[in-house]
mmCIF file of C-alpha atoms in Angstrom:
data_model
loop_
_atom_site.group_PDB
_atom_site.id
_atom_site.type_symbol
_atom_site.label_atom_id
_atom_site.label_comp_id
_atom_site.label_asym_id
_atom_site.label_seq_id
_atom_site.Cartn_x
_atom_site.Cartn_y
_atom_site.Cartn_z
ATOM 1 C CA MET M 1 29.996 -0.576 9.685
ATOM 2 C CA LEU M 2 27.788 1.466 7.361
ATOM 3 C CA ASP M 3 27.157 5.084 8.352
ATOM 4 C CA PRO M 4 23.397 5.921 8.354
ATOM 5 C CA MET M 5 24.184 9.504 7.274
ATOM 6 C CA ARG M 6 25.994 8.264 4.175
ATOM 7 C CA LEU M 7 23.197 5.799 3.454
ATOM 8 C CA ARG M 8 20.748 8.703 3.600
ATOM 9 C CA VAL M 9 22.870 10.545 1.037
ATOM 10 C CA LEU M 10 22.857 7.521 -1.283
ATOM 11 C CA VAL M 11 19.075 7.163 -0.979
ATOM 12 C CA ALA M 12 18.644 10.867 -1.804
ATOM 13 C CA VAL M 13 20.871 10.543 -4.882
ATOM 14 C CA ALA M 14 18.943 7.462 -6.014
ATOM 15 C CA ARG M 15 15.604 9.214 -5.494
ATOM 16 C CA THR M 16 16.511 12.550 -7.104
ATOM 17 C CA GLY M 17 18.888 11.314 -9.791
ATOM 18 C CA SER M 18 21.677 13.815 -9.209
ATOM 19 C CA VAL M 19 24.177 15.103 -6.668
ATOM 20 C CA THR M 20 22.835 18.643 -7.023
ATOM 21 C CA ALA M 21 19.218 17.666 -6.334
ATOM 22 C CA ALA M 22 20.271 15.424 -3.435
ATOM 23 C CA ALA M 23 22.281 18.287 -1.920
ATOM 24 C CA GLN M 24 19.251 20.589 -2.153
ATOM 25 C CA GLU M 25 16.958 17.982 -0.587
ATOM 26 C CA LEU M 26 19.335 17.288 2.297
ATOM 27 C CA HIS M 27 20.451 20.925 2.690
ATOM 28 C CA TYR M 28 24.071 19.891 2.124
ATOM 29 C CA SER M 29 26.674 21.358 -0.170
ATOM 30 C CA GLN M 30 27.461 19.459 -3.360
ATOM 31 C CA PRO M 31 31.040 18.744 -2.207
ATOM 32 C CA ALA M 32 29.658 17.306 1.041
ATOM 33 C CA VAL M 33 27.376 14.928 -0.889
ATOM 34 C CA SER M 34 30.270 13.855 -3.128
ATOM 35 C CA HIS M 35 32.456 13.322 -0.053
ATOM 36 C CA HIS M 36 29.857 11.110 1.623
ATOM 37 C CA LEU M 37 29.458 9.038 -1.551
ATOM 38 C CA ALA M 38 33.213 8.601 -1.856
ATOM 39 C CA ARG M 39 33.496 7.549 1.786
ATOM 40 C CA LEU M 40 30.613 5.098 1.352
ATOM 41 C CA GLU M 41 32.355 3.523 -1.633
ATOM 42 C CA ALA M 42 35.522 3.214 0.447
ATOM 43 C CA GLU M 43 33.599 1.592 3.321
ATOM 44 C CA THR M 44 31.827 -0.911 1.087
ATOM 45 C CA GLY M 45 34.667 -1.557 -1.353
ATOM 46 C CA ALA M 46 32.172 -1.283 -4.202
ATOM 47 C CA LYS M 47 31.675 1.197 -7.034
ATOM 48 C CA LEU M 48 28.271 2.720 -6.283
ATOM 49 C CA ILE M 49 27.965 5.511 -8.852
ATOM 50 C CA GLN M 50 29.320 6.171 -12.325
ATOM 51 C CA ARG M 51 29.573 9.300 -14.420
ATOM 52 C CA VAL M 52 27.329 9.506 -17.473
ATOM 53 C CA GLY M 53 27.976 12.663 -19.470
ATOM 54 C CA ARG M 54 27.314 15.556 -17.095
ATOM 55 C CA GLY M 55 25.277 13.431 -14.719
ATOM 56 C CA ILE M 56 25.610 10.255 -12.695
ATOM 57 C CA ARG M 57 23.784 6.991 -12.320
ATOM 58 C CA LEU M 58 23.903 4.220 -9.777
ATOM 59 C CA THR M 59 25.683 0.990 -10.569
ATOM 60 C CA GLU M 60 23.968 -2.317 -9.902
ATOM 61 C CA ALA M 61 25.709 -2.409 -6.503
ATOM 62 C CA GLY M 62 24.578 1.156 -5.857
ATOM 63 C CA ARG M 63 20.954 0.350 -6.665
ATOM 64 C CA LEU M 64 21.037 -2.707 -4.415
ATOM 65 C CA LEU M 65 22.503 -0.774 -1.500
ATOM 66 C CA ALA M 66 20.082 2.136 -2.021
ATOM 67 C CA GLU M 67 17.097 -0.225 -1.824
ATOM 68 C CA ARG M 68 18.400 -1.798 1.377
ATOM 69 C CA ALA M 69 19.384 1.601 2.773
ATOM 70 C CA GLU M 70 15.814 2.871 2.395
ATOM 71 C CA GLU M 71 14.586 -0.054 4.472
ATOM 72 C CA ILE M 72 17.368 0.385 7.052
ATOM 73 C CA LEU M 73 16.645 4.105 7.473
ATOM 74 C CA GLY M 74 12.927 3.436 7.758
ATOM 75 C CA ARG M 75 13.601 0.902 10.493
ATOM 76 C CA ILE M 76 15.837 3.344 12.366
ATOM 77 C CA GLU M 77 13.125 6.007 12.248
ATOM 78 C CA SER M 78 10.503 3.494 13.343
ATOM 79 C CA ALA M 79 12.703 2.286 16.209
ATOM 80 C CA SER M 80 13.235 5.874 17.361
ATOM 81 C CA ALA M 81 9.488 6.476 17.429
ATOM 82 C CA GLU M 82 8.864 3.222 19.308
ATOM 83 C CA LEU M 83 11.557 3.961 21.870
ATOM 84 C CA ALA M 84 10.200 7.461 22.388
ATOM 85 C CA ALA M 85 6.772 5.987 23.105
ATOM 86 C CA TYR M 86 8.187 3.473 25.569
ATOM 87 C CA VAL M 87 10.262 5.916 27.598
ATOM 88 C CA GLY M 88 7.720 8.699 27.502
ATOM 89 C CA LEU M 89 9.753 11.240 25.531
ATOM 90 C CA ARG M 90 6.550 12.071 23.686
ATOM 91 C CA SER M 91 3.090 10.655 23.312
ATOM 92 C CA GLY M 92 4.001 8.647 20.224
ATOM 93 C CA ARG M 93 3.047 8.318 16.596
ATOM 94 C CA VAL M 94 1.617 5.522 14.502
ATOM 95 C CA ARG M 95 1.475 5.416 10.696
ATOM 96 C CA LEU M 96 -1.095 3.581 8.603
ATOM 97 C CA ALA M 97 -1.289 2.729 4.898
ATOM 98 C CA ALA M 98 -4.645 1.550 3.547
ATOM 99 C CA PHE M 99 -6.431 1.076 0.236
ATOM 100 C CA PRO M 100 -8.932 3.785 -0.831
ATOM 101 C CA SER M 101 -12.241 2.142 0.104
ATOM 102 C CA ALA M 102 -10.869 1.293 3.561
ATOM 103 C CA LEU M 103 -9.926 4.942 4.061
ATOM 104 C CA GLY M 104 -13.427 5.872 2.935
ATOM 105 C CA THR M 105 -15.236 3.573 5.366
ATOM 106 C CA PHE M 106 -13.967 1.891 8.544
ATOM 107 C CA VAL M 107 -10.528 3.499 8.957
ATOM 108 C CA PRO M 108 -11.881 6.952 9.955
ATOM 109 C CA THR M 109 -14.124 5.255 12.539
ATOM 110 C CA ALA M 110 -11.089 3.451 13.932
ATOM 111 C CA ALA M 111 -9.186 6.752 13.981
ATOM 112 C CA VAL M 112 -11.905 8.375 16.092
ATOM 113 C CA ARG M 113 -11.873 5.396 18.451
ATOM 114 C CA LEU M 114 -8.087 5.632 18.752
ATOM 115 C CA ALA M 115 -8.191 9.382 19.424
ATOM 116 C CA GLU M 116 -10.805 8.937 22.156
ATOM 117 C CA ARG M 117 -8.720 6.354 23.993
ATOM 118 C CA HIS M 118 -5.277 7.818 23.273
ATOM 119 C CA PRO M 119 -5.704 11.576 22.672
ATOM 120 C CA GLY M 120 -1.965 12.248 22.609
ATOM 121 C CA LEU M 121 -1.196 9.647 19.952
ATOM 122 C CA GLU M 122 -0.568 11.059 16.485
ATOM 123 C CA LEU M 123 -2.049 8.996 13.633
ATOM 124 C CA CYS M 124 -0.812 9.485 10.057
ATOM 125 C CA PHE M 125 -2.639 8.103 6.997
ATOM 126 C CA THR M 126 -1.264 7.117 3.592
ATOM 127 C CA GLU M 127 -3.338 5.789 0.698
ATOM 128 C CA ALA M 128 -1.772 2.731 -0.923
ATOM 129 C CA GLU M 129 -2.923 -0.423 -2.685
ATOM 130 C CA PRO M 130 -1.771 -3.686 -1.000
ATOM 131 C CA PRO M 131 1.524 -4.213 -2.909
ATOM 132 C CA GLU M 132 2.711 -0.651 -2.215
ATOM 133 C CA ALA M 133 1.425 -0.767 1.370
ATOM 134 C CA LEU M 134 3.454 -3.941 1.971
ATOM 135 C CA ARG M 135 6.561 -2.319 0.505
ATOM 136 C CA MET M 136 6.106 0.667 2.813
ATOM 137 C CA LEU M 137 5.602 -1.661 5.786
ATOM 138 C CA ARG M 138 8.800 -3.599 5.066
ATOM 139 C CA ALA M 139 10.698 -0.342 4.574
ATOM 140 C CA GLY M 140 9.556 0.976 7.954
ATOM 141 C CA GLN M 141 7.627 3.857 6.381
ATOM 142 C CA VAL M 142 4.368 2.750 8.041
ATOM 143 C CA ASP M 143 3.590 0.710 11.151
ATOM 144 C CA VAL M 144 0.371 -0.935 9.965
ATOM 145 C CA ALA M 145 -0.786 -1.772 6.435
ATOM 146 C CA VAL M 146 -4.452 -2.520 5.740
ATOM 147 C CA LEU M 147 -4.606 -5.103 2.950
ATOM 148 C CA PHE M 148 -7.136 -7.256 1.167
ATOM 149 C CA ARG M 149 -6.960 -10.729 -0.300
ATOM 150 C CA TYR M 150 -9.414 -12.797 -2.285
ATOM 151 C CA GLY M 151 -9.965 -16.539 -1.964
ATOM 152 C CA GLU M 152 -7.005 -17.318 -4.191
ATOM 153 C CA ALA M 153 -3.969 -18.546 -2.270
ATOM 154 C CA GLU M 154 -1.218 -15.974 -1.885
ATOM 155 C CA PRO M 155 2.273 -16.618 -0.505
ATOM 156 C CA ASP M 156 2.988 -15.299 2.982
ATOM 157 C CA GLU M 157 5.371 -12.346 3.166
ATOM 158 C CA GLU M 158 8.446 -13.097 5.272
ATOM 159 C CA GLY M 159 8.354 -11.167 8.534
ATOM 160 C CA VAL M 160 4.782 -9.903 7.957
ATOM 161 C CA ARG M 161 2.052 -10.813 10.451
ATOM 162 C CA LEU M 162 -1.600 -10.596 9.397
ATOM 163 C CA THR M 163 -4.489 -9.780 11.724
ATOM 164 C CA HIS M 164 -7.832 -10.673 10.153
ATOM 165 C CA LEU M 165 -10.279 -7.774 10.422
ATOM 166 C CA PHE M 166 -13.365 -9.000 8.532
ATOM 167 C CA ASP M 167 -14.667 -10.492 5.271
ATOM 168 C CA GLU M 168 -16.774 -8.556 2.803
ATOM 169 C CA PRO M 169 -19.041 -9.872 0.022
ATOM 170 C CA GLY M 170 -18.761 -9.002 -3.649
ATOM 171 C CA PHE M 171 -21.493 -7.685 -5.947
ATOM 172 C CA LEU M 172 -22.272 -7.658 -9.647
ATOM 173 C CA VAL M 173 -22.703 -3.988 -10.589
ATOM 174 C CA LEU M 174 -25.204 -3.225 -13.370
ATOM 175 C CA PRO M 175 -26.812 -0.093 -14.891
ATOM 176 C CA ALA M 176 -30.001 0.766 -13.012
ATOM 177 C CA ALA M 177 -31.728 1.986 -16.164
ATOM 178 C CA GLU M 178 -31.175 -1.180 -18.199
ATOM 179 C CA PRO M 179 -32.982 -4.460 -17.525
ATOM 180 C CA GLY M 180 -30.842 -7.528 -17.947
ATOM 181 C CA ALA M 181 -29.433 -10.708 -16.530
ATOM 182 C CA GLU M 182 -28.471 -10.749 -12.870
ATOM 183 C CA THR M 183 -25.872 -13.511 -13.096
ATOM 184 C CA LEU M 184 -22.260 -13.534 -14.280
ATOM 185 C CA ALA M 185 -23.032 -16.051 -17.023
ATOM 186 C CA GLY M 186 -25.786 -13.796 -18.280
ATOM 187 C CA HIS M 187 -23.146 -11.171 -19.099
ATOM 188 C CA ALA M 188 -20.755 -13.394 -21.026
ATOM 189 C CA GLY M 189 -21.189 -11.108 -24.015
ATOM 190 C CA SER M 190 -21.044 -7.813 -22.102
ATOM 191 C CA ARG M 191 -18.166 -5.394 -21.831
ATOM 192 C CA TRP M 192 -16.459 -5.475 -18.448
ATOM 193 C CA ILE M 193 -14.693 -2.921 -16.294
ATOM 194 C CA ALA M 194 -11.766 -4.349 -14.323
ATOM 195 C CA GLY M 195 -9.852 -2.960 -11.352
ATOM 196 C CA CYS M 196 -6.398 -3.445 -9.849
ATOM 197 C CA GLU M 197 -4.297 -6.522 -10.584
ATOM 198 C CA ARG M 198 -5.725 -8.506 -7.662
ATOM 199 C CA CYS M 199 -9.312 -7.490 -8.424
ATOM 200 C CA ARG M 200 -8.857 -8.298 -12.107
ATOM 201 C CA ALA M 201 -7.489 -11.766 -11.272
ATOM 202 C CA HIS M 202 -10.504 -12.336 -9.025
ATOM 203 C CA LEU M 203 -12.884 -11.256 -11.809
ATOM 204 C CA LEU M 204 -11.203 -13.595 -14.306
ATOM 205 C CA ARG M 205 -11.532 -16.502 -11.848
ATOM 206 C CA LEU M 206 -15.218 -15.818 -11.193
ATOM 207 C CA CYS M 207 -15.987 -15.601 -14.908
ATOM 208 C CA ALA M 208 -13.975 -18.754 -15.663
ATOM 209 C CA GLU M 209 -16.054 -20.599 -13.081
ATOM 210 C CA ALA M 210 -19.156 -19.252 -14.837
ATOM 211 C CA GLY M 211 -17.864 -20.660 -18.137
ATOM 212 C CA PHE M 212 -16.579 -17.634 -20.050
ATOM 213 C CA GLU M 213 -13.715 -15.168 -20.387
ATOM 214 C CA PRO M 214 -14.784 -11.547 -19.836
ATOM 215 C CA ARG M 215 -14.191 -8.925 -22.520
ATOM 216 C CA VAL M 216 -12.431 -6.247 -20.442
ATOM 217 C CA SER M 217 -12.909 -2.898 -22.153
ATOM 218 C CA PHE M 218 -11.857 -0.546 -19.353
ATOM 219 C CA THR M 219 -9.463 -0.801 -16.426
ATOM 220 C CA THR M 220 -9.353 1.550 -13.433
ATOM 221 C CA ASP M 221 -8.587 1.306 -9.712
ATOM 222 C CA ASP M 222 -11.075 4.124 -9.001
ATOM 223 C CA TYR M 223 -14.319 2.622 -7.691
ATOM 224 C CA VAL M 224 -16.108 5.958 -8.228
ATOM 225 C CA ALA M 225 -15.130 5.880 -11.915
ATOM 226 C CA VAL M 226 -16.161 2.219 -12.199
ATOM 227 C CA GLN M 227 -19.662 3.007 -10.951
ATOM 228 C CA ALA M 228 -19.971 6.054 -13.207
ATOM 229 C CA MET M 229 -19.010 3.991 -16.255
ATOM 230 C CA VAL M 230 -21.481 1.248 -15.350
ATOM 231 C CA ALA M 231 -24.231 3.848 -14.849
ATOM 232 C CA ALA M 232 -23.419 5.265 -18.290
ATOM 233 C CA GLY M 233 -23.856 1.837 -19.856
ATOM 234 C CA LEU M 234 -20.204 1.378 -20.769
ATOM 235 C CA GLY M 235 -19.939 -2.026 -19.142
ATOM 236 C CA VAL M 236 -20.593 -4.110 -16.036
ATOM 237 C CA ALA M 237 -18.308 -4.804 -13.103
ATOM 238 C CA VAL M 238 -17.737 -6.658 -9.853
ATOM 239 C CA LEU M 239 -17.091 -4.572 -6.732
ATOM 240 C CA PRO M 240 -16.638 -5.434 -3.054
ATOM 241 C CA GLU M 241 -18.980 -4.092 -0.394
ATOM 242 C CA LEU M 242 -16.553 -1.449 0.931
ATOM 243 C CA ALA M 243 -16.360 0.218 -2.487
ATOM 244 C CA LEU M 244 -20.150 0.454 -2.591
ATOM 245 C CA THR M 245 -20.347 1.697 1.012
ATOM 246 C CA ALA M 246 -17.733 4.404 0.478
ATOM 247 C CA HIS M 247 -19.577 5.669 -2.601
ATOM 248 C CA ARG M 248 -22.737 4.562 -4.367
ATOM 249 C CA HIS M 249 -23.752 6.000 -7.720
ATOM 250 C CA PRO M 250 -27.533 6.449 -8.030
ATOM 251 C CA GLY M 251 -27.431 5.043 -11.553
ATOM 252 C CA ILE M 252 -26.387 1.509 -10.610
ATOM 253 C CA ARG M 253 -27.988 -1.581 -9.146
ATOM 254 C CA THR M 254 -26.159 -4.424 -7.456
ATOM 255 C CA VAL M 255 -26.639 -8.167 -7.166
ATOM 256 C CA PRO M 256 -24.879 -10.278 -4.497
ATOM 257 C CA LEU M 257 -22.352 -12.736 -5.921
ATOM 258 C CA PRO M 258 -22.110 -16.043 -4.041
ATOM 259 C CA GLY M 259 -18.498 -17.116 -3.765
ATOM 260 C CA SER M 260 -17.098 -13.616 -4.166
ATOM 261 C CA THR M 261 -15.485 -12.720 -0.842
ATOM 262 C CA ARG M 262 -12.681 -10.313 -0.054
ATOM 263 C CA ARG M 263 -10.739 -10.765 3.194
ATOM 264 C CA VAL M 264 -9.399 -7.633 4.892
ATOM 265 C CA PHE M 265 -6.314 -7.718 7.127
ATOM 266 C CA ALA M 266 -4.112 -5.412 9.175
ATOM 267 C CA ALA M 267 -0.458 -6.270 8.563
ATOM 268 C CA THR M 268 2.457 -5.549 10.893
ATOM 269 C CA TYR M 269 6.140 -6.339 10.505
ATOM 270 C CA GLY M 270 8.508 -8.166 12.815
ATOM 271 C CA GLU M 271 8.166 -10.361 15.859
ATOM 272 C CA PRO M 272 5.609 -9.651 18.603
ATOM 273 C CA PRO M 273 4.921 -7.875 20.835
ATOM 274 C CA ASP M 274 3.988 -4.814 18.822
ATOM 275 C CA PRO M 275 4.975 -1.353 20.106
ATOM 276 C CA PRO M 276 2.202 0.250 22.205
ATOM 277 C CA PRO M 277 1.073 2.735 19.498
ATOM 278 C CA THR M 278 0.856 -0.052 16.907
ATOM 279 C CA ALA M 279 -1.017 -2.336 19.299
ATOM 280 C CA ALA M 280 -3.454 0.493 20.083
ATOM 281 C CA LEU M 281 -4.152 1.044 16.397
ATOM 282 C CA LEU M 282 -4.741 -2.676 15.811
ATOM 283 C CA THR M 283 -7.208 -2.713 18.699
ATOM 284 C CA ALA M 284 -9.044 0.276 17.204
ATOM 285 C CA LEU M 285 -9.185 -1.366 13.769
ATOM 286 C CA LEU M 286 -10.649 -4.503 15.337
ATOM 287 C CA GLY M 287 -13.368 -2.362 16.903
ATOM 288 C CA GLY M 288 -12.084 -2.752 20.441
#
C-alpha cells in the first residue's frame, strides 16, 4: 500500500525539480527526502527518479505516479475537510475555482448569500479558466468549478457532474467612435481580437456561419484588454454578457449576436450526495 507521506515527497520533488528544494518546502532534511524516495521505489518496484549530472529528474513511471499522487493527496485533504464538516470538528470549508468574469460578477453575490446563511463556513476563491478549473476539481484542490461552454458539443468529463446555472448572450463589440456595420458579415475584412481557446473556437464557428474566416490579429484572455483594444480601433471582437457586466469600456458599443450563447455551469466531482459545504455553495450559486 502506498504511503501518503512518501507520495507527498514525490509530488514536492516533481513540483520543485530537486531534492534540496523539496526538502525546504516540506521542512525535511535532504537525507529524509532521499530515504522516502528510496522506500517509495521499493514499495512500487519501479525506478521513479534518475540522476542527471548534479540533479535528478523523474522517470516516466515517476511522472505518472506524481500526477496520480497529486490527485490522491487532494482527495485525502478534501475527504478530511468533508468529514470535519460532518462530525462538527469545525464549521467547514469550501473551495471554488471560477473564470475571471464570473468572479467579477455573480460569484461575489453568491459568496455574500453563503456567508449570510452559513457564517461559519470558510469560502476560498481561485481564478481559473475551465480546463484548469476542471483539473483542480479532479485533483481535489477545489470542491466546485464554475465553467462555461458554448453551443458546440463537448465530451462529458468522467466523474464530473454539471449543474446548469444560466445562459448568457454574446455581443459584437465595436469602437464607439467609428460608424460601421453591425453584423458579423459586415466585418469580414476587419481585424479581430480573439480570446481563450474555447472563445476563439466559438468565434471561428460564428464567422464561418456568416461566410468568412476572421483575420485574428490579437489574442488575449483579458476582457478588459479586449475592450481597450477595440476602443482604440485595433480590431473588433465578440464577448459574452458577463465580460461586459464585469467591466465596460466607455469607448465601445455592443450589438447583440443571435445564436451566440454561452452556458455557465457549476461542476462537482464524484457521486451524490455532495458534502454539506459543497451543497450550500451550489445553492448560493443558483440564487437560493
